[in-house]
GROMACS .gro file of C-alpha atoms in nm:
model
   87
    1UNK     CA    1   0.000   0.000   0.000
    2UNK     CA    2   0.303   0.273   0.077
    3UNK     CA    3   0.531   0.125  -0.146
    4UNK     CA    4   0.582   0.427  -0.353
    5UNK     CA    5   0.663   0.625  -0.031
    6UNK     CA    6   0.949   0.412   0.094
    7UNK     CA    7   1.315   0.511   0.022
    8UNK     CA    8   1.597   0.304   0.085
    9UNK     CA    9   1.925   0.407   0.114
   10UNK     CA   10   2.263   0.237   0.120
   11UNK     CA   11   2.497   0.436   0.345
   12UNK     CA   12   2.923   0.391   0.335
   13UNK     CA   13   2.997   0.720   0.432
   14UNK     CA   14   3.306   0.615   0.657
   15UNK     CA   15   3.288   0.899   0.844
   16UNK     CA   16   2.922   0.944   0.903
   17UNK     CA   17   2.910   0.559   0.995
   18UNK     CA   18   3.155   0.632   1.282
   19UNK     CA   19   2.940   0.895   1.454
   20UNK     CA   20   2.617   0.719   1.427
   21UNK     CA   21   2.795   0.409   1.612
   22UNK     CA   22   2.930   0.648   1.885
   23UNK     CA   23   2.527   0.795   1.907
   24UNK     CA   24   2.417   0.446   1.875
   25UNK     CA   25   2.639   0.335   2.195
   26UNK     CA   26   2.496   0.608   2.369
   27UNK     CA   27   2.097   0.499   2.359
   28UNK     CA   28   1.991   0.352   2.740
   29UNK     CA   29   1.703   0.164   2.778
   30UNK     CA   30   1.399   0.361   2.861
   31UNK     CA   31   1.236   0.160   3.180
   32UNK     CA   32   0.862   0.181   3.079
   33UNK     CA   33   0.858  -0.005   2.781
   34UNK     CA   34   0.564   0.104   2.509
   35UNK     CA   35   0.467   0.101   2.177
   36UNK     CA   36   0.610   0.356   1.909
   37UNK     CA   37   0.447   0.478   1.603
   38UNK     CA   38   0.729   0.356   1.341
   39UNK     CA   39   0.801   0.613   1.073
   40UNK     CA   40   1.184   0.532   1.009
   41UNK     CA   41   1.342   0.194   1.004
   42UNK     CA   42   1.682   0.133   1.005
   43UNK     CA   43   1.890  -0.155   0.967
   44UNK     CA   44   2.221  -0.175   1.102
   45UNK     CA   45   2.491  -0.402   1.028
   46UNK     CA   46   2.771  -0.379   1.266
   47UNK     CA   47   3.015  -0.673   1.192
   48UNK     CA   48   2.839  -0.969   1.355
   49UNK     CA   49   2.504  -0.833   1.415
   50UNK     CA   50   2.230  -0.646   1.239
   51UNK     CA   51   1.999  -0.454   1.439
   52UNK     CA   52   1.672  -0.304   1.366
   53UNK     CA   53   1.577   0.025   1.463
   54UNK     CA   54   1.248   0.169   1.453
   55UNK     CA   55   1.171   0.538   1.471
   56UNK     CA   56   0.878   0.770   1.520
   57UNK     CA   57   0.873   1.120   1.385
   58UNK     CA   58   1.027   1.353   1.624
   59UNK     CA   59   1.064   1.139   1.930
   60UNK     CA   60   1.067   0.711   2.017
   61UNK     CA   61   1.317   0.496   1.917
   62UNK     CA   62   1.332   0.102   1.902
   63UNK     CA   63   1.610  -0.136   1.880
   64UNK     CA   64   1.497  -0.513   1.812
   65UNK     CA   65   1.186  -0.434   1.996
   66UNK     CA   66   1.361  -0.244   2.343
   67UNK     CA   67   1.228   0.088   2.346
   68UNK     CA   68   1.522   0.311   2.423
   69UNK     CA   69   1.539   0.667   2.587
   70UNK     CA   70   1.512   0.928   2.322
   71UNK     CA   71   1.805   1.097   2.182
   72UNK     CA   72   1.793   1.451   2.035
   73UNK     CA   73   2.132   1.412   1.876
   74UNK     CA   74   2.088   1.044   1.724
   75UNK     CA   75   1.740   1.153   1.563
   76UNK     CA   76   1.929   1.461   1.396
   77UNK     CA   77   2.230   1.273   1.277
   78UNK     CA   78   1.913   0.994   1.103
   79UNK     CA   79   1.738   1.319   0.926
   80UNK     CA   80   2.086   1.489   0.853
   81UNK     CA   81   2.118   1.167   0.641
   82UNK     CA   82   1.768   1.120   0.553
   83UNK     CA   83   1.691   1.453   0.408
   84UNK     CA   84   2.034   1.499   0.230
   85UNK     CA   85   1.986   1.581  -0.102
   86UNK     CA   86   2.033   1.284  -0.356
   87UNK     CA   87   2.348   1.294  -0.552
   0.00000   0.00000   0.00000
């Protein structure tokens, strides 16, 4: 049904990489867990492990189904990438 609304991008941006990890290591584990209306998903493979990370607009963030505390830093750093303009 959204099909024509869904954008994937591929990213090997060395440097970008390295400071979503070091954003990434920062998320904590929110203790109330909830639901989270989804509106970015990311997938994230690290060496040995993929992780998927699901986003709302503005604020609530995911990982494999923990919700995590939100991060004003790690959501800019997703739309710096997200709303880049295409090359």
């Amino acid at each position: 049904m959204f099909r024509d609304y869904i954008k994937y991008k591929k990213i090997k941006d060395v440097k970008y990489i390295e400071r979503f990890t070091k954003e990434y290591k920062k998320l904590t584990t929110e203790e109330k867990q909830s639901g989270v209306d989804m509106r970015k998903q990311i997938i994230f493979h690290n060496g040995k492990i993929t992780d998927t990370i699901c986003m709302g607009s503005h604020f609530d963030i995911k990982i494999n189904g923990v919700k995590k505390d939100d991060s004003k830093s790690f959501l800019n750093l997703i739309q710096e990438k997200m709303y880049e303009s295409e090359k």
